[in-house]
Amino acid sequence: MATSTFPFLRLRRLRQHPILRDLIRETEINLKDLIFPLFIKGHEGKKQPIETMPGLSQIPIQLLSQEIKEIVDLGLKSVLLFGIPSHKDSVGSDSYDENGIVQDAIRTIRSAAPHLLIFSDLCFCEYTDHGHCGYLSEKKGRLDLDNDKTLELLVKQAISHAQAGADVVAPSGMIDGMVAAIRQGLDRTGYEHIPILSYSVKYQSCLYGPFRNAAEGSPSFGDRSAHQMDTANALEALREVRLDVEEGADMLMVKPAHAYLDVIYRVKQAYPYIPLGAYHTSGEFAMLKAAAEKGWLEEKKAVLEILRGIRRAGADFIITYYAKEFAEWQMGG
């Protein structure tokens, strides 16, 4: 073999042609990998644009079928529902009311698109008049979230959503024991077939700000650092996940996504056999939108790069506010 001063192995050979690059691409994003969140508010009226999340709106039940038709026509397969009720109280009773806002939304979607997969968020911050994620009680002279009483309410909420027709319930409050309590509640009422997607690793992140505006669920005092994870911790995430796996979680989630790729990777390496989702949050969405509006980056390329990064880290599916735009980009070539 002739010797040469040039490299024998040239990796650029496989980058010379666009079709060849596509052929050997390791990580793909498909519509089936994405879940689109919806904010449902009121029964009548117009869509209310969400100022902090350009292009997104709070949708009344009256216009929900039209929105679902657009989603289905774009080829999206899954939605995640958040409800903003007209009535809020100390226990978030609308969240488990037979005729609550999410229950009505589920029935409307089921009628409009029988095959669309419906995930329903289980929490209380949007439904309580204090904006916290469950029942409050006084401890050591101050109000605090009562973990075990909140579990009782979560079970009622999960059963109510299952009765309305939800395909998957997704508890998001990081309440200790939530997966076990919901699993037991669903099983004893005949909903043993309903999967649980647990927000197993949810950080006390500043990247939820736009969501709280959209869902109208900001706490009236304090914050959620007593039950959501410290943003500095990664090993703790594995403890949280292990508990949810032992309690019967069918799917796991890390939230936020873009800022916690290392955590997504660790969880997937530890539990490769359990489907893992990642929530590309409102703050991550809003930062991209703001930079794109300033002309500081090319939005489509930036979004695709980030979504690929989340998948590459180990996420099997992604909850993202960019799902509709991604679908439009695919249709447009």
Coordinates of N, CA, C and O in Angstrom, one line a residue, residues 14-177:
L14 N -18.1 11.3 4.1 CA -19.5 11.0 4.4 C -20.4 12.2 4.5 O -21.6 12.2 4.8
R15 N -19.7 13.4 4.4 CA -20.5 14.7 4.5 C -20.6 15.4 3.2 O -21.1 16.6 3.2
Q16 N -20.2 14.9 2.1 CA -20.1 15.6 0.9 C -21.4 15.8 0.2 O -21.6 16.7 -0.6
H17 N -22.3 14.8 0.4 CA -23.6 14.8 -0.3 C -24.8 14.9 0.7 O -24.8 14.2 1.6
P18 N -25.7 15.8 0.4 CA -26.8 16.0 1.4 C -27.6 14.7 1.6 O -28.1 14.4 2.7
I19 N -27.8 13.9 0.6 CA -28.6 12.6 0.7 C -27.8 11.6 1.6 O -28.3 10.9 2.4
L20 N -26.5 11.6 1.4 CA -25.6 10.8 2.2 C -25.6 11.2 3.7 O -25.7 10.4 4.6
R21 N -25.6 12.5 3.9 CA -25.7 13.0 5.3 C -27.0 12.6 5.9 O -27.0 12.1 7.1
D22 N -28.1 12.6 5.1 CA -29.4 12.2 5.7 C -29.4 10.7 5.9 O -30.0 10.2 6.9
L23 N -28.7 9.9 5.1 CA -28.7 8.5 5.2 C -28.1 8.0 6.4 O -28.5 7.0 7.1
I24 N -27.1 8.7 6.9 CA -26.3 8.2 8.1 C -26.6 9.0 9.3 O -26.0 8.9 10.4
R25 N -27.6 9.9 9.2 CA -28.0 10.7 10.4 C -28.4 9.8 11.6 O -29.3 8.9 11.4
E26 N -27.9 10.1 12.7 CA -28.2 9.2 13.9 C -29.5 9.6 14.6 O -30.1 8.7 15.2
T27 N -29.8 10.8 14.6 CA -30.9 11.3 15.4 C -32.0 12.0 14.5 O -31.6 12.9 13.8
E28 N -33.2 11.5 14.6 CA -34.3 12.1 13.8 C -35.4 12.6 14.7 O -35.6 12.1 15.8
I29 N -36.1 13.7 14.3 CA -37.3 14.1 14.9 C -38.4 13.9 14.0 O -38.4 14.4 12.8
N30 N -39.4 13.2 14.5 CA -40.6 13.0 13.7 C -41.9 13.6 14.4 O -41.8 13.8 15.6
L31 N -42.9 13.8 13.7 CA -44.1 14.3 14.3 C -44.6 13.4 15.5 O -45.2 13.9 16.5
K32 N -44.5 12.1 15.3 CA -44.9 11.2 16.3 C -44.2 11.4 17.6 O -44.6 10.9 18.7
D33 N -43.0 12.0 17.6 CA -42.2 12.2 18.8 C -42.6 13.4 19.6 O -42.1 13.7 20.7
L34 N -43.6 14.2 19.1 CA -43.9 15.5 19.7 C -45.3 15.5 20.3 O -46.2 15.0 19.7
I35 N -45.4 16.2 21.4 CA -46.7 16.4 22.1 C -46.9 17.9 22.2 O -46.0 18.6 22.6
F36 N -48.1 18.4 21.8 CA -48.4 19.8 21.7 C -49.3 20.2 22.9 O -50.4 19.7 23.1
P37 N -48.8 21.1 23.8 CA -49.6 21.5 24.9 C -50.7 22.5 24.5 O -50.5 23.4 23.6
L38 N -51.9 22.4 25.1 CA -53.0 23.3 24.9 C -53.5 23.9 26.2 O -53.6 23.2 27.2
F39 N -53.8 25.2 26.1 CA -54.4 25.9 27.3 C -55.8 26.2 27.0 O -56.2 26.9 26.1
I40 N -56.7 25.6 27.8 CA -58.2 25.7 27.6 C -58.7 26.6 28.7 O -58.6 26.4 29.9
K41 N -59.4 27.7 28.2 CA -60.0 28.6 29.1 C -61.4 29.0 28.6 O -61.6 29.5 27.5
G42 N -62.4 28.8 29.5 CA -63.8 29.3 29.2 C -64.5 28.4 28.1 O -63.8 27.6 27.5
H43 N -65.7 28.6 28.0 CA -66.5 27.8 27.0 C -66.8 28.6 25.7 O -67.0 28.0 24.7
E44 N -66.9 29.9 25.9 CA -67.3 30.7 24.7 C -66.3 31.9 24.6 O -65.5 32.1 25.5
G45 N -66.4 32.6 23.4 CA -65.5 33.7 23.2 C -64.4 33.5 22.2 O -64.5 32.5 21.4
K46 N -63.4 34.3 22.2 CA -62.4 34.3 21.2 C -61.1 33.7 21.9 O -61.0 33.6 23.1
K47 N -60.2 33.3 21.0 CA -58.9 32.9 21.5 C -58.2 34.1 22.2 O -58.3 35.2 21.6
Q48 N -57.5 33.9 23.3 CA -56.8 35.0 23.9 C -55.3 34.8 23.7 O -54.7 33.8 24.3
P49 N -54.7 35.6 22.9 CA -53.2 35.4 22.7 C -52.4 35.5 24.0 O -52.8 36.3 24.9
I50 N -51.4 34.7 24.1 CA -50.6 34.6 25.3 C -49.4 35.5 25.0 O -48.5 35.2 24.2
E51 N -49.3 36.7 25.7 CA -48.3 37.7 25.4 C -46.9 37.2 25.5 O -46.0 37.5 24.7
T52 N -46.6 36.3 26.5 CA -45.3 35.8 26.7 C -44.9 34.6 25.9 O -43.8 34.2 26.0
M53 N -45.9 34.1 25.1 CA -45.6 33.0 24.3 C -46.2 33.2 22.8 O -47.3 32.8 22.5
P54 N -45.4 34.0 22.0 CA -45.9 34.4 20.7 C -46.4 33.3 19.9 O -45.8 32.2 19.7
G55 N -47.6 33.5 19.3 CA -48.2 32.5 18.4 C -49.1 31.5 19.1 O -49.8 30.8 18.4
L56 N -49.1 31.5 20.4 CA -50.0 30.6 21.2 C -51.1 31.4 21.9 O -51.0 32.6 22.2
S57 N -52.2 30.7 22.2 CA -53.4 31.3 22.8 C -54.1 30.4 23.8 O -53.9 29.2 23.7
Q58 N -54.8 31.0 24.7 CA -55.8 30.3 25.5 C -57.0 30.1 24.6 O -57.5 31.0 23.9
I59 N -57.5 28.8 24.6 CA -58.6 28.5 23.7 C -59.9 28.1 24.4 O -59.8 27.3 25.3
P60 N -61.0 28.7 24.0 CA -62.3 28.4 24.6 C -62.8 27.1 24.0 O -62.4 26.7 22.9
I61 N -63.6 26.4 24.8 CA -64.2 25.1 24.3 C -64.9 25.3 23.0 O -64.8 24.4 22.1
Q62 N -65.6 26.4 22.8 CA -66.3 26.7 21.6 C -65.4 26.6 20.4 O -65.9 26.2 19.3
L63 N -64.1 26.9 20.5 CA -63.2 26.9 19.3 C -62.3 25.8 19.3 O -61.4 25.7 18.5
L64 N -62.4 24.9 20.3 CA -61.5 23.8 20.5 C -61.5 22.8 19.3 O -60.5 22.3 18.8
S65 N -62.7 22.5 18.8 CA -62.8 21.5 17.7 C -62.1 22.0 16.5 O -61.4 21.3 15.7
Q66 N -62.2 23.3 16.2 CA -61.4 23.9 15.1 C -59.9 23.8 15.3 O -59.2 23.5 14.3
E67 N -59.5 24.1 16.5 CA -58.0 24.0 16.8 C -57.6 22.5 16.6 O -56.5 22.3 16.1
I68 N -58.4 21.6 17.1 CA -58.0 20.2 17.0 C -58.0 19.7 15.5 O -57.1 19.0 15.1
K69 N -58.9 20.3 14.7 CA -58.8 19.9 13.2 C -57.5 20.4 12.6 O -56.9 19.7 11.8
E70 N -57.1 21.6 13.0 CA -55.8 22.1 12.5 C -54.6 21.2 12.9 O -53.7 20.9 12.1
I71 N -54.7 20.8 14.2 CA -53.6 19.9 14.7 C -53.6 18.6 14.0 O -52.5 18.1 13.5
V72 N -54.7 18.0 13.8 CA -54.8 16.7 13.1 C -54.4 16.9 11.6 O -53.6 16.0 11.1
D73 N -54.8 17.9 11.0 CA -54.5 18.2 9.6 C -52.9 18.3 9.4 O -52.4 18.0 8.3
L74 N -52.3 18.8 10.4 CA -50.8 19.0 10.4 C -50.1 17.7 10.6 O -48.9 17.6 10.4
G75 N -50.8 16.7 11.0 CA -50.2 15.4 11.3 C -49.8 15.1 12.7 O -49.1 14.1 12.9
L76 N -50.1 16.0 13.6 CA -49.7 15.8 15.0 C -50.6 14.7 15.6 O -51.8 14.5 15.2
K77 N -50.0 13.9 16.5 CA -50.7 12.8 17.1 C -51.1 12.9 18.5 O -52.0 12.1 19.0
S78 N -50.6 13.9 19.3 CA -50.8 13.9 20.7 C -50.9 15.3 21.2 O -50.2 16.2 20.7
V79 N -51.7 15.5 22.2 CA -51.8 16.8 22.9 C -51.8 16.6 24.4 O -52.1 15.6 24.9
L80 N -51.4 17.7 25.1 CA -51.3 17.7 26.6 C -52.2 18.9 27.0 O -52.0 20.0 26.6
L81 N -53.2 18.6 27.9 CA -54.2 19.6 28.3 C -53.9 20.3 29.6 O -53.6 19.6 30.6
F82 N -54.0 21.6 29.6 CA -54.0 22.4 30.8 C -55.3 23.2 30.9 O -55.7 23.9 29.8
G83 N -56.0 23.2 32.0 CA -57.2 24.0 32.1 C -57.1 25.2 33.0 O -56.4 25.2 34.0
I84 N -57.8 26.3 32.6 CA -57.9 27.5 33.4 C -59.4 27.7 33.7 O -60.2 28.1 32.8
P85 N -59.8 27.3 34.9 CA -61.2 27.3 35.3 C -61.8 28.7 35.5 O -61.0 29.7 35.8
S86 N -63.1 28.9 35.4 CA -63.7 30.2 35.8 C -63.8 30.3 37.3 O -63.9 31.5 37.8
H87 N -63.8 29.2 38.0 CA -63.9 29.3 39.5 C -62.7 28.6 40.1 O -62.3 27.5 39.7
K88 N -62.1 29.3 41.0 CA -61.0 28.8 41.7 C -61.3 28.8 43.2 O -62.0 29.7 43.7
D89 N -60.8 27.7 43.9 CA -61.0 27.7 45.4 C -59.8 27.1 46.0 O -58.8 26.8 45.4
S90 N -59.8 26.9 47.3 CA -58.6 26.5 48.1 C -58.2 25.1 47.8 O -57.0 24.7 48.0
V91 N -59.1 24.2 47.2 CA -58.7 22.8 46.9 C -58.7 22.5 45.4 O -58.5 21.4 45.0
G92 N -59.0 23.5 44.6 CA -59.0 23.3 43.2 C -60.0 22.3 42.7 O -59.8 21.5 41.9
S93 N -61.2 22.5 43.2 CA -62.3 21.5 43.0 C -62.7 21.4 41.5 O -63.2 20.3 41.1
D94 N -62.5 22.4 40.7 CA -62.8 22.3 39.3 C -62.0 21.2 38.6 O -62.4 20.6 37.6
S95 N -60.8 20.9 39.1 CA -59.9 20.0 38.5 C -60.4 18.5 38.6 O -60.0 17.7 37.8
Y96 N -61.3 18.3 39.5 CA -61.9 16.9 39.6 C -63.4 16.9 39.5 O -64.1 15.9 39.7
D97 N -64.0 18.1 39.0 CA -65.4 18.2 38.8 C -65.8 17.5 37.5 O -65.1 17.6 36.5
E98 N -66.9 16.7 37.5 CA -67.3 16.0 36.3 C -67.4 16.9 35.1 O -67.2 16.5 33.9
N99 N -67.8 18.2 35.4 CA -68.0 19.1 34.3 C -67.0 20.2 34.3 O -67.2 21.4 33.9
G100 N -65.8 19.9 34.8 CA -64.7 20.9 34.8 C -64.2 21.2 33.5 O -64.5 20.6 32.5
I101 N -63.3 22.2 33.4 CA -62.9 22.7 32.1 C -62.1 21.7 31.3 O -62.3 21.5 30.1
V102 N -61.2 20.9 32.0 CA -60.5 19.9 31.3 C -61.3 18.7 30.9 O -61.2 18.2 29.8
Q103 N -62.2 18.4 31.8 CA -63.1 17.2 31.5 C -64.0 17.6 30.2 O -64.1 16.7 29.3
D104 N -64.5 18.8 30.1 CA -65.2 19.2 28.9 C -64.3 19.2 27.7 O -64.8 18.8 26.6
A105 N -63.1 19.7 27.9 CA -62.2 19.7 26.8 C -61.9 18.3 26.3 O -61.8 18.0 25.0
I106 N -61.7 17.4 27.2 CA -61.4 16.0 26.8 C -62.5 15.4 25.9 O -62.3 14.8 24.9
R107 N -63.7 15.6 26.4 CA -64.9 15.1 25.7 C -65.0 15.8 24.3 O -65.4 15.1 23.3
T108 N -64.7 17.1 24.2 CA -64.8 17.8 23.0 C -63.8 17.2 22.0 O -64.1 17.0 20.8
I109 N -62.6 17.0 22.5 CA -61.5 16.5 21.6 C -61.8 15.1 21.2 O -61.6 14.7 20.0
R110 N -62.3 14.3 22.1 CA -62.6 12.9 21.8 C -63.6 12.8 20.7 O -63.6 11.9 19.8
S111 N -64.6 13.7 20.7 CA -65.6 13.8 19.7 C -65.1 14.3 18.3 O -65.4 13.7 17.3
A112 N -64.2 15.3 18.4 CA -63.7 15.9 17.2 C -62.6 15.0 16.5 O -62.5 15.0 15.3
A113 N -61.8 14.3 17.3 CA -60.7 13.5 16.8 C -60.5 12.3 17.6 O -59.7 12.2 18.5
P114 N -61.3 11.2 17.3 CA -61.3 10.0 18.2 C -59.9 9.4 18.4 O -59.7 8.7 19.4
H115 N -59.0 9.5 17.4 CA -57.8 8.8 17.5 C -56.6 9.7 18.0 O -55.5 9.2 18.1
L116 N -56.9 10.9 18.3 CA -55.8 11.8 18.8 C -55.5 11.3 20.3 O -56.4 11.0 21.1
L117 N -54.2 11.3 20.6 CA -53.8 10.8 22.0 C -53.9 12.0 22.9 O -53.3 13.0 22.7
I118 N -54.7 11.8 24.0 CA -54.9 12.9 24.9 C -54.2 12.7 26.2 O -54.5 11.7 27.0
F119 N -53.2 13.5 26.5 CA -52.5 13.5 27.9 C -53.2 14.6 28.7 O -53.4 15.7 28.2
S120 N -53.5 14.3 29.9 CA -54.1 15.3 30.8 C -53.1 15.6 32.0 O -52.7 14.7 32.7
D121 N -52.8 16.8 32.2 CA -51.9 17.2 33.3 C -52.7 17.1 34.6 O -53.9 17.6 34.7
L122 N -52.1 16.6 35.6 CA -52.7 16.5 36.9 C -51.9 17.4 37.9 O -50.8 17.1 38.2
C123 N -52.5 18.5 38.3 CA -51.9 19.4 39.2 C -53.0 20.3 39.7 O -54.2 20.2 39.3
F124 N -52.7 21.3 40.5 CA -53.7 22.2 41.1 C -53.4 23.6 41.0 O -54.2 24.5 41.3
C125 N -52.2 24.0 40.5 CA -51.8 25.4 40.5 C -52.7 26.3 39.7 O -53.0 27.4 40.1
E126 N -53.3 25.7 38.6 CA -54.2 26.5 37.8 C -55.6 26.6 38.4 O -56.4 27.5 38.0
Y127 N -55.9 25.7 39.3 CA -57.3 25.6 39.9 C -57.5 26.2 41.2 O -58.6 26.4 41.7
T128 N -56.4 26.4 42.0 CA -56.5 26.9 43.3 C -56.4 28.4 43.4 O -55.8 29.1 42.6
D129 N -57.1 29.0 44.4 CA -57.1 30.5 44.5 C -55.8 31.0 45.1 O -55.5 32.2 45.1
H130 N -54.9 30.0 45.6 CA -53.6 30.4 46.1 C -52.5 30.1 45.2 O -51.3 30.5 45.4
G131 N -52.8 29.4 44.1 CA -51.8 29.1 43.1 C -50.7 28.1 43.4 O -49.8 27.9 42.6
H132 N -50.9 27.3 44.5 CA -50.0 26.3 44.8 C -50.5 24.9 44.3 O -51.7 24.8 43.9
C133 N -49.7 23.9 44.4 CA -49.9 22.7 43.7 C -50.7 21.6 44.5 O -50.6 20.4 44.2
G134 N -51.5 22.1 45.5 CA -52.3 21.1 46.2 C -52.9 21.8 47.4 O -53.1 23.0 47.5
Y135 N -53.2 21.0 48.4 CA -53.9 21.4 49.6 C -52.9 22.0 50.6 O -51.8 21.5 50.8
L136 N -53.3 23.2 51.1 CA -52.4 23.9 52.1 C -52.9 23.6 53.5 O -54.1 23.7 53.8
S137 N -51.9 23.4 54.4 CA -52.3 23.4 55.8 C -51.2 24.1 56.6 O -50.1 24.3 56.1
E138 N -51.5 24.4 57.8 CA -50.5 25.2 58.6 C -49.6 24.2 59.3 O -50.0 23.3 60.0
K139 N -48.3 24.5 59.1 CA -47.2 23.7 59.8 C -46.2 24.6 60.3 O -45.7 25.5 59.6
K140 N -45.9 24.5 61.6 CA -44.9 25.3 62.3 C -45.1 26.8 62.1 O -44.3 27.6 61.8
G141 N -46.4 27.1 62.2 CA -46.8 28.5 62.1 C -46.8 29.1 60.7 O -47.0 30.4 60.6
R142 N -46.8 28.3 59.7 CA -46.9 28.9 58.3 C -47.6 27.9 57.4 O -47.7 26.7 57.7
L143 N -48.2 28.4 56.4 CA -48.9 27.6 55.4 C -47.9 26.8 54.5 O -46.9 27.3 54.1
D144 N -48.2 25.5 54.3 CA -47.3 24.7 53.5 C -48.2 23.7 52.8 O -49.3 23.4 53.2
L145 N -47.7 23.1 51.7 CA -48.4 22.1 50.9 C -48.5 20.9 51.8 O -47.5 20.3 52.2
D146 N -49.7 20.3 52.0 CA -49.9 19.1 52.7 C -49.8 18.0 51.7 O -50.7 17.7 50.9
N147 N -48.7 17.2 51.8 CA -48.4 16.2 50.8 C -49.5 15.1 50.7 O -50.1 14.8 49.6
D148 N -49.9 14.6 51.8 CA -50.8 13.4 51.8 C -52.3 13.8 51.5 O -53.0 13.0 50.8
K149 N -52.7 14.9 51.9 CA -54.1 15.4 51.6 C -54.1 15.7 50.1 O -55.1 15.5 49.4
T150 N -53.0 16.2 49.6 CA -52.9 16.5 48.1 C -53.0 15.2 47.3 O -53.6 15.2 46.2
L151 N -52.5 14.1 47.8 CA -52.6 12.8 47.1 C -54.0 12.4 47.0 O -54.4 11.9 45.9
E152 N -54.8 12.7 48.0 CA -56.2 12.3 47.9 C -56.9 13.1 46.8 O -57.8 12.5 46.1
L153 N -56.6 14.3 46.7 CA -57.2 15.2 45.6 C -56.7 14.7 44.2 O -57.4 14.7 43.3
L154 N -55.4 14.4 44.2 CA -54.8 13.9 42.9 C -55.5 12.7 42.4 O -55.8 12.5 41.2
V155 N -55.9 11.8 43.3 CA -56.6 10.6 42.9 C -57.9 10.9 42.3 O -58.3 10.4 41.3
K156 N -58.7 11.8 43.0 CA -60.0 12.2 42.5 C -59.8 12.9 41.1 O -60.6 12.6 40.2
Q157 N -58.8 13.7 40.9 CA -58.6 14.4 39.6 C -58.3 13.3 38.5 O -58.8 13.4 37.4
A158 N -57.4 12.4 38.8 CA -57.0 11.4 37.8 C -58.2 10.5 37.4 O -58.4 10.3 36.2
I159 N -59.0 10.1 38.3 CA -60.2 9.3 38.0 C -61.2 10.1 37.2 O -61.7 9.6 36.2
S160 N -61.3 11.4 37.5 CA -62.2 12.2 36.8 C -61.8 12.4 35.3 O -62.6 12.3 34.4
H161 N -60.5 12.6 35.1 CA -60.0 12.7 33.8 C -60.1 11.4 33.0 O -60.4 11.5 31.8
A162 N -59.8 10.3 33.6 CA -60.0 9.0 33.0 C -61.5 8.8 32.6 O -61.7 8.3 31.4
Q163 N -62.4 9.1 33.4 CA -63.8 9.0 33.1 C -64.2 9.9 31.9 O -65.0 9.5 31.1
A164 N -63.6 11.0 31.8 CA -63.9 11.9 30.7 C -63.3 11.4 29.4 O -63.8 11.8 28.3
G165 N -62.3 10.6 29.4 CA -61.8 10.0 28.2 C -60.3 10.3 28.0 O -59.8 10.0 26.8
A166 N -59.6 10.7 29.0 CA -58.1 10.9 28.8 C -57.4 9.6 28.5 O -57.8 8.6 29.1
D167 N -56.4 9.6 27.6 CA -55.7 8.4 27.3 C -54.5 8.1 28.3 O -54.2 7.0 28.6
V168 N -53.9 9.2 28.8 CA -52.8 9.2 29.7 C -52.9 10.3 30.7 O -53.3 11.4 30.3
V169 N -52.7 10.0 32.0 CA -52.6 11.1 33.0 C -51.2 11.4 33.3 O -50.3 10.5 33.4
A170 N -50.9 12.6 33.6 CA -49.6 13.1 33.8 C -49.4 14.0 35.0 O -49.6 15.2 35.0
P171 N -49.2 13.4 36.2 CA -49.0 14.2 37.4 C -47.8 15.0 37.4 O -46.7 14.4 37.1
S172 N -47.9 16.3 37.7 CA -46.8 17.2 37.5 C -46.3 17.9 38.7 O -45.4 18.7 38.7
G173 N -46.9 17.6 39.9 CA -46.7 18.4 41.1 C -45.5 18.0 41.9 O -45.1 18.7 42.9
M174 N -44.8 16.9 41.6 CA -43.7 16.4 42.4 C -44.1 16.2 43.8 O -43.4 16.5 44.8
I175 N -45.3 15.6 44.0 CA -45.8 15.2 45.3 C -45.3 13.8 45.6 O -45.5 12.9 44.9
D176 N -44.7 13.6 46.8 CA -44.2 12.3 47.2 C -45.3 11.3 47.2 O -46.4 11.5 47.8
G177 N -45.1 10.2 46.5 CA -46.1 9.1 46.5 C -47.2 9.3 45.5 O -48.2 8.5 45.5

